[in-house]
mmCIF file of C-alpha atoms in Angstrom:
data_model
loop_
_atom_site.group_PDB
_atom_site.id
_atom_site.type_symbol
_atom_site.label_atom_id
_atom_site.label_comp_id
_atom_site.label_asym_id
_atom_site.label_seq_id
_atom_site.Cartn_x
_atom_site.Cartn_y
_atom_site.Cartn_z
ATOM 1 C CA UNK A 23 0.000 0.000 0.000
ATOM 2 C CA UNK A 24 2.712 2.476 1.077
ATOM 3 C CA UNK A 25 4.926 1.683 -1.880
ATOM 4 C CA UNK A 26 2.002 2.056 -4.269
ATOM 5 C CA UNK A 27 0.997 5.436 -2.826
ATOM 6 C CA UNK A 28 4.593 6.629 -3.078
ATOM 7 C CA UNK A 29 4.650 5.675 -6.763
ATOM 8 C CA UNK A 30 1.375 7.510 -7.414
ATOM 9 C CA UNK A 31 2.654 10.690 -5.757
ATOM 10 C CA UNK A 32 5.940 10.523 -7.674
ATOM 11 C CA UNK A 33 4.005 10.038 -10.915
ATOM 12 C CA UNK A 34 1.810 13.061 -10.148
ATOM 13 C CA UNK A 35 4.895 15.220 -9.617
ATOM 14 C CA UNK A 36 6.358 14.256 -12.984
ATOM 15 C CA UNK A 37 3.084 14.432 -14.929
ATOM 16 C CA UNK A 38 3.535 17.007 -17.671
ATOM 17 C CA UNK A 39 0.047 18.472 -17.290
ATOM 18 C CA UNK A 40 0.950 19.724 -13.797
ATOM 19 C CA UNK A 41 2.362 23.017 -15.027
ATOM 20 C CA UNK A 42 1.572 25.223 -12.026
ATOM 21 C CA UNK A 43 4.722 25.724 -9.924
ATOM 22 C CA UNK A 44 2.785 26.280 -6.670
ATOM 23 C CA UNK A 45 0.761 23.109 -7.218
ATOM 24 C CA UNK A 46 3.954 21.143 -7.831
ATOM 25 C CA UNK A 47 5.404 22.549 -4.621
ATOM 26 C CA UNK A 48 2.337 21.518 -2.589
ATOM 27 C CA UNK A 49 2.321 18.040 -4.134
ATOM 28 C CA UNK A 50 5.962 17.671 -3.146
ATOM 29 C CA UNK A 51 5.158 18.539 0.470
ATOM 30 C CA UNK A 52 2.516 15.792 0.571
ATOM 31 C CA UNK A 53 4.931 13.366 -1.078
ATOM 32 C CA UNK A 54 7.826 14.169 1.261
ATOM 33 C CA UNK A 55 5.655 14.070 4.392
ATOM 34 C CA UNK A 56 4.419 10.631 3.360
ATOM 35 C CA UNK A 57 7.946 9.346 2.727
ATOM 36 C CA UNK A 58 9.310 10.583 6.049
ATOM 37 C CA UNK A 59 6.454 9.188 8.128
ATOM 38 C CA UNK A 60 5.214 6.074 6.357
ATOM 39 C CA UNK A 61 7.711 4.579 3.935
ATOM 40 C CA UNK A 62 9.881 2.732 6.444
ATOM 41 C CA UNK A 63 8.506 -0.591 7.597
ATOM 42 C CA UNK A 64 6.347 0.035 10.661
ATOM 43 C CA UNK A 65 8.069 -2.547 12.864
ATOM 44 C CA UNK A 66 11.449 -0.867 12.262
ATOM 45 C CA UNK A 67 10.369 2.736 12.797
ATOM 46 C CA UNK A 68 10.666 2.697 16.577
ATOM 47 C CA UNK A 69 14.221 1.353 16.637
ATOM 48 C CA UNK A 70 15.318 3.758 13.900
ATOM 49 C CA UNK A 71 13.847 6.738 15.741
ATOM 50 C CA UNK A 72 15.579 5.634 18.929
ATOM 51 C CA UNK A 73 18.938 5.288 17.197
ATOM 52 C CA UNK A 74 18.675 8.813 15.778
ATOM 53 C CA UNK A 75 17.039 10.344 18.849
ATOM 54 C CA UNK A 76 19.773 12.976 19.225
ATOM 55 C CA UNK A 77 19.152 14.108 15.617
ATOM 56 C CA UNK A 78 22.837 14.455 14.768
ATOM 57 C CA UNK A 79 24.668 13.524 11.572
ATOM 58 C CA UNK A 80 26.614 10.348 12.406
ATOM 59 C CA UNK A 81 29.364 10.258 9.762
ATOM 60 C CA UNK A 82 31.425 12.235 7.300
ATOM 61 C CA UNK A 83 32.681 15.800 7.374
ATOM 62 C CA UNK A 84 29.279 17.023 8.583
ATOM 63 C CA UNK A 85 29.431 14.736 11.620
ATOM 64 C CA UNK A 86 27.540 16.046 14.688
ATOM 65 C CA UNK A 87 25.563 18.635 12.749
ATOM 66 C CA UNK A 88 22.213 18.789 14.545
ATOM 67 C CA UNK A 89 19.093 18.511 12.383
ATOM 68 C CA UNK A 90 15.780 19.283 14.158
ATOM 69 C CA UNK A 91 13.604 16.184 14.538
ATOM 70 C CA UNK A 92 11.227 15.555 11.656
ATOM 71 C CA UNK A 93 11.161 19.233 10.768
ATOM 72 C CA UNK A 94 12.800 18.962 7.359
ATOM 73 C CA UNK A 95 10.642 19.820 4.359
ATOM 74 C CA UNK A 96 12.282 17.287 2.137
ATOM 75 C CA UNK A 97 12.317 13.533 1.816
ATOM 76 C CA UNK A 98 15.864 13.151 3.056
ATOM 77 C CA UNK A 99 15.829 13.395 6.844
ATOM 78 C CA UNK A 100 17.533 10.047 7.453
ATOM 79 C CA UNK A 101 20.039 10.294 4.564
ATOM 80 C CA UNK A 102 21.155 13.607 6.055
ATOM 81 C CA UNK A 103 21.612 12.016 9.475
ATOM 82 C CA UNK A 104 23.478 9.087 7.907
ATOM 83 C CA UNK A 105 25.819 11.455 6.062
ATOM 84 C CA UNK A 106 24.890 9.959 2.682
ATOM 85 C CA UNK A 107 22.630 12.755 1.439
ATOM 86 C CA UNK A 108 23.665 13.907 -2.056
ATOM 87 C CA UNK A 109 27.079 12.354 -1.495
ATOM 88 C CA UNK A 110 27.532 12.666 -5.269
ATOM 89 C CA UNK A 111 28.143 16.419 -4.995
ATOM 90 C CA UNK A 112 29.786 16.555 -1.584
ATOM 91 C CA UNK A 113 33.393 16.727 -2.810
ATOM 92 C CA UNK A 114 32.519 19.517 -5.253
ATOM 93 C CA UNK A 115 30.767 21.484 -2.525
ATOM 94 C CA UNK A 116 33.684 21.097 -0.133
ATOM 95 C CA UNK A 117 36.223 22.125 -2.770
ATOM 96 C CA UNK A 118 34.299 25.339 -3.369
ATOM 97 C CA UNK A 119 33.801 26.057 0.340
ATOM 98 C CA UNK A 120 37.471 25.477 1.169
ATOM 99 C CA UNK A 121 38.425 27.996 -1.526
ATOM 100 C CA UNK A 122 38.724 31.263 0.400
ATOM 101 C CA UNK A 123 38.195 33.245 -2.797
ATOM 102 C CA UNK A 124 34.518 32.334 -2.469
ATOM 103 C CA UNK A 125 33.170 34.808 0.041
ATOM 104 C CA UNK A 126 29.414 34.259 -0.298
ATOM 105 C CA UNK A 127 27.206 31.183 -0.336
ATOM 106 C CA UNK A 128 23.635 31.216 -1.655
ATOM 107 C CA UNK A 129 21.226 28.323 -1.288
ATOM 108 C CA UNK A 130 18.384 28.890 -3.751
ATOM 109 C CA UNK A 131 15.629 26.585 -2.514
ATOM 110 C CA UNK A 132 17.136 26.244 0.968
ATOM 111 C CA UNK A 133 14.309 24.088 2.443
ATOM 112 C CA UNK A 134 15.436 23.118 5.978
ATOM 113 C CA UNK A 135 18.729 25.043 5.745
ATOM 114 C CA UNK A 136 20.974 21.951 5.662
ATOM 115 C CA UNK A 137 23.476 23.387 3.175
ATOM 116 C CA UNK A 138 23.436 26.793 4.846
ATOM 117 C CA UNK A 139 24.440 25.139 8.117
ATOM 118 C CA UNK A 140 27.176 23.183 6.368
ATOM 119 C CA UNK A 141 28.539 26.345 4.767
ATOM 120 C CA UNK A 142 28.714 28.136 8.119
ATOM 121 C CA UNK A 143 30.115 25.060 9.864
ATOM 122 C CA UNK A 144 33.012 24.913 7.396
ATOM 123 C CA UNK A 145 33.449 28.660 6.833
ATOM 124 C CA UNK A 146 32.333 30.806 9.735
ATOM 125 C CA UNK A 147 33.487 33.903 7.843
ATOM 126 C CA UNK A 148 31.327 33.316 4.753
ATOM 127 C CA UNK A 149 28.243 35.423 3.994
ATOM 128 C CA UNK A 150 25.247 33.133 3.428
ATOM 129 C CA UNK A 151 21.851 33.747 1.860
ATOM 130 C CA UNK A 152 18.923 31.351 2.105
ATOM 131 C CA UNK A 153 16.224 31.768 -0.539
ATOM 132 C CA UNK A 154 12.901 29.913 -0.514
ATOM 133 C CA UNK A 155 9.321 30.748 -1.479
ATOM 134 C CA UNK A 156 8.049 28.940 1.619
ATOM 135 C CA UNK A 157 8.018 30.953 4.858
ATOM 136 C CA UNK A 158 8.203 27.708 6.835
ATOM 137 C CA UNK A 159 11.443 26.831 5.077
ATOM 138 C CA UNK A 160 13.005 30.149 6.045
ATOM 139 C CA UNK A 161 11.997 29.594 9.679
ATOM 140 C CA UNK A 162 13.462 26.101 9.666
ATOM 141 C CA UNK A 163 16.663 27.390 8.071
ATOM 142 C CA UNK A 164 16.974 29.999 10.790
ATOM 143 C CA UNK A 165 16.384 27.323 13.414
ATOM 144 C CA UNK A 166 19.019 24.870 12.178
ATOM 145 C CA UNK A 167 21.633 27.634 12.208
ATOM 146 C CA UNK A 168 20.664 28.716 15.709
ATOM 147 C CA UNK A 169 20.591 25.255 17.307
ATOM 148 C CA UNK A 170 24.031 24.557 15.836
ATOM 149 C CA UNK A 171 25.259 27.911 17.163
ATOM 150 C CA UNK A 172 26.090 29.058 13.646
ATOM 151 C CA UNK A 173 23.779 32.041 13.403
ATOM 152 C CA UNK A 174 25.545 35.393 13.072
ATOM 153 C CA UNK A 175 25.231 38.783 11.380
ATOM 154 C CA UNK A 176 26.478 37.455 8.015
ATOM 155 C CA UNK A 177 23.233 35.659 7.200
ATOM 156 C CA UNK A 178 20.313 36.803 5.070
ATOM 157 C CA UNK A 179 16.977 35.123 4.297
ATOM 158 C CA UNK A 180 14.595 36.046 1.517
ATOM 159 C CA UNK A 181 11.717 34.725 -0.600
ATOM 160 C CA UNK A 182 13.337 36.280 -3.668
ATOM 161 C CA UNK A 183 16.957 36.596 -4.686
ATOM 162 C CA UNK A 184 18.460 39.931 -5.672
ATOM 163 C CA UNK A 185 21.998 39.929 -7.002
ATOM 164 C CA UNK A 186 22.680 43.324 -5.464
ATOM 165 C CA UNK A 187 22.779 41.563 -2.066
ATOM 166 C CA UNK A 188 26.243 40.248 -3.000
ATOM 167 C CA UNK A 189 27.456 43.060 -5.247
ATOM 168 C CA UNK A 190 30.239 44.006 -2.818
ATOM 169 C CA UNK A 191 31.691 40.482 -2.972
ATOM 170 C CA UNK A 192 34.061 39.387 -5.725
ATOM 171 C CA UNK A 193 33.257 35.683 -5.982
ATOM 172 C CA UNK A 194 31.004 33.073 -4.445
ATOM 173 C CA UNK A 195 28.875 29.941 -4.638
ATOM 174 C CA UNK A 196 25.232 29.255 -5.417
ATOM 175 C CA UNK A 197 23.548 25.910 -4.792
ATOM 176 C CA UNK A 198 20.292 25.600 -6.737
ATOM 177 C CA UNK A 199 17.485 23.167 -5.942
ATOM 178 C CA UNK A 200 14.256 24.783 -7.085
ATOM 179 C CA UNK A 201 12.134 21.924 -8.395
ATOM 180 C CA UNK A 202 12.011 22.688 -12.112
ATOM 181 C CA UNK A 203 12.448 26.463 -11.913
ATOM 182 C CA UNK A 204 16.150 26.279 -12.813
ATOM 183 C CA UNK A 205 15.927 27.472 -16.415
ATOM 184 C CA UNK A 206 13.719 30.459 -15.590
ATOM 185 C CA UNK A 207 16.044 31.381 -12.745
ATOM 186 C CA UNK A 208 19.095 31.535 -15.016
ATOM 187 C CA UNK A 209 17.214 33.423 -17.698
ATOM 188 C CA UNK A 210 16.597 36.166 -15.118
ATOM 189 C CA UNK A 211 19.967 36.269 -13.364
ATOM 190 C CA UNK A 212 22.194 39.224 -14.238
ATOM 191 C CA UNK A 213 25.254 38.308 -16.286
ATOM 192 C CA UNK A 214 27.541 40.197 -13.885
ATOM 193 C CA UNK A 215 26.375 37.912 -11.058
ATOM 194 C CA UNK A 216 26.695 34.750 -13.143
ATOM 195 C CA UNK A 217 30.261 35.612 -14.156
ATOM 196 C CA UNK A 218 31.484 35.735 -10.550
ATOM 197 C CA UNK A 219 29.553 32.782 -9.134
ATOM 198 C CA UNK A 220 30.268 29.047 -9.050
ATOM 199 C CA UNK A 221 27.148 26.888 -9.284
ATOM 200 C CA UNK A 222 25.910 23.484 -8.158
ATOM 201 C CA UNK A 223 22.541 22.985 -9.839
ATOM 202 C CA UNK A 224 20.199 20.047 -9.395
ATOM 203 C CA UNK A 225 18.451 19.494 -12.720
ATOM 204 C CA UNK A 226 14.814 18.352 -12.584
ATOM 205 C CA UNK A 227 14.544 16.806 -16.026
ATOM 206 C CA UNK A 228 11.417 14.887 -15.071
ATOM 207 C CA UNK A 229 9.570 18.207 -14.776
ATOM 208 C CA UNK A 230 10.946 19.853 -17.910
ATOM 209 C CA UNK A 231 13.228 18.067 -20.380
ATOM 210 C CA UNK A 232 14.614 21.361 -21.707
ATOM 211 C CA UNK A 233 16.129 22.515 -18.402
ATOM 212 C CA UNK A 234 19.578 20.986 -18.826
ATOM 213 C CA UNK A 235 20.178 22.417 -22.292
ATOM 214 C CA UNK A 236 18.877 25.864 -21.370
ATOM 215 C CA UNK A 237 20.972 26.159 -18.204
ATOM 216 C CA UNK A 238 24.175 24.677 -19.635
ATOM 217 C CA UNK A 239 23.949 26.945 -22.693
ATOM 218 C CA UNK A 240 23.609 29.979 -20.423
ATOM 219 C CA UNK A 241 26.756 29.005 -18.500
ATOM 220 C CA UNK A 242 28.946 27.528 -21.232
ATOM 221 C CA UNK A 243 30.764 30.745 -22.164
ATOM 222 C CA UNK A 244 31.763 31.740 -18.638
ATOM 223 C CA UNK A 245 32.075 28.405 -16.798
ATOM 224 C CA UNK A 246 33.590 24.966 -17.113
ATOM 225 C CA UNK A 247 30.763 22.456 -16.803
ATOM 226 C CA UNK A 248 30.810 18.997 -15.267
ATOM 227 C CA UNK A 249 27.772 16.741 -15.025
ATOM 228 C CA UNK A 250 27.330 14.505 -11.988
ATOM 229 C CA UNK A 251 24.715 11.739 -11.861
ATOM 230 C CA UNK A 252 22.902 10.331 -8.839
ATOM 231 C CA UNK A 253 24.256 7.012 -7.591
ATOM 232 C CA UNK A 254 22.347 3.771 -7.382
ATOM 233 C CA UNK A 255 20.933 3.198 -3.895
ATOM 234 C CA UNK A 256 23.031 0.064 -3.446
ATOM 235 C CA UNK A 257 26.163 2.209 -3.253
ATOM 236 C CA UNK A 258 24.742 3.987 -0.187
ATOM 237 C CA UNK A 259 23.933 0.909 1.891
ATOM 238 C CA UNK A 260 27.416 1.192 3.414
ATOM 239 C CA UNK A 261 26.267 4.293 5.314
ATOM 240 C CA UNK A 262 23.839 2.293 7.429
ATOM 241 C CA UNK A 263 25.506 1.771 10.836
ATOM 242 C CA UNK A 264 26.180 -1.731 12.127
ATOM 243 C CA UNK A 265 23.676 -1.138 14.942
ATOM 244 C CA UNK A 266 20.930 -1.117 12.307
ATOM 245 C CA UNK A 267 22.297 -3.951 10.191
ATOM 246 C CA UNK A 268 19.440 -6.220 11.339
ATOM 247 C CA UNK A 269 16.867 -4.168 9.400
ATOM 248 C CA UNK A 270 15.167 -5.944 6.519
ATOM 249 C CA UNK A 271 16.353 -4.919 3.081
ATOM 250 C CA UNK A 272 13.255 -2.821 2.315
ATOM 251 C CA UNK A 273 13.724 -0.745 5.461
ATOM 252 C CA UNK A 274 17.389 -0.275 4.612
ATOM 253 C CA UNK A 275 16.522 1.043 1.170
ATOM 254 C CA UNK A 276 13.818 3.287 2.614
ATOM 255 C CA UNK A 277 16.319 4.612 5.143
ATOM 256 C CA UNK A 278 18.876 5.695 2.534
ATOM 257 C CA UNK A 279 16.364 6.713 -0.139
ATOM 258 C CA UNK A 280 16.284 10.346 -1.245
ATOM 259 C CA UNK A 281 13.045 9.586 -3.101
ATOM 260 C CA UNK A 282 14.160 10.651 -6.530
ATOM 261 C CA UNK A 283 11.589 9.832 -9.218
ATOM 262 C CA UNK A 284 14.358 8.948 -11.671
ATOM 263 C CA UNK A 285 18.140 9.030 -12.076
ATOM 264 C CA UNK A 286 19.008 12.695 -11.661
ATOM 265 C CA UNK A 287 21.957 14.923 -12.444
ATOM 266 C CA UNK A 288 23.661 18.064 -11.263
ATOM 267 C CA UNK A 289 25.538 20.685 -13.206
ATOM 268 C CA UNK A 290 28.786 21.696 -11.493
ATOM 269 C CA UNK A 291 29.709 25.005 -13.103
ATOM 270 C CA UNK A 292 32.969 26.647 -12.071
ATOM 271 C CA UNK A 293 34.182 30.038 -13.215
ATOM 272 C CA UNK A 294 36.672 29.827 -16.054
ATOM 273 C CA UNK A 295 40.104 31.028 -15.059
#
């Protein structure tokens, strides 16, 4: 029943007749809420919740980052705690953050503020901006920074992004996860901002097949472009701790799942030297 409902919701999100961005956003919230609360086998839920009761990331460079319990507005609460969330782009993100030439970090579609917290955890000096159309997301982003004692006066939140907010900075980073709005975003960004910004962009091809070509064309003259694909779930089973090794295979897959409707890709666009 649960698996079937999950498939129906994923299908609805990718259905081409669902053109309204707000409707897509609301469907995603229903989908993600279902996945967080109901996808894992019922008999395993209690032990999993107990294991993660302190709500801290348990492995990797983001170890001990505190993520508020069941407050994330995404499907990936447990992958974030496991340290496996979007592991495909982690090395690229870290390379950019460790480069001190990048003095601002923008998360366009910041959701629960996970990447904002990571940016401030690694670079306390960096200016960060969280952008999301959902007021709840901005509140959650504020909260995750505060509970990790990362909140300071170099943080800005907004429902809309304005490039003038970083005009005094020479170079920076923008992570983009805006559920099919990517192409429209880049069509509206000022060229002066694009030229000084490195990008990590999640491409939602299942919403609009033209997104990849439109975004990559916009960036091809000013950036070197690398394409990274999402890994098969089997490669992430290693992130499940030995204390949970007794889980049945379905619960293990549910635990590491980021609930992607299909194999997805990111554009890693770095400023040409």
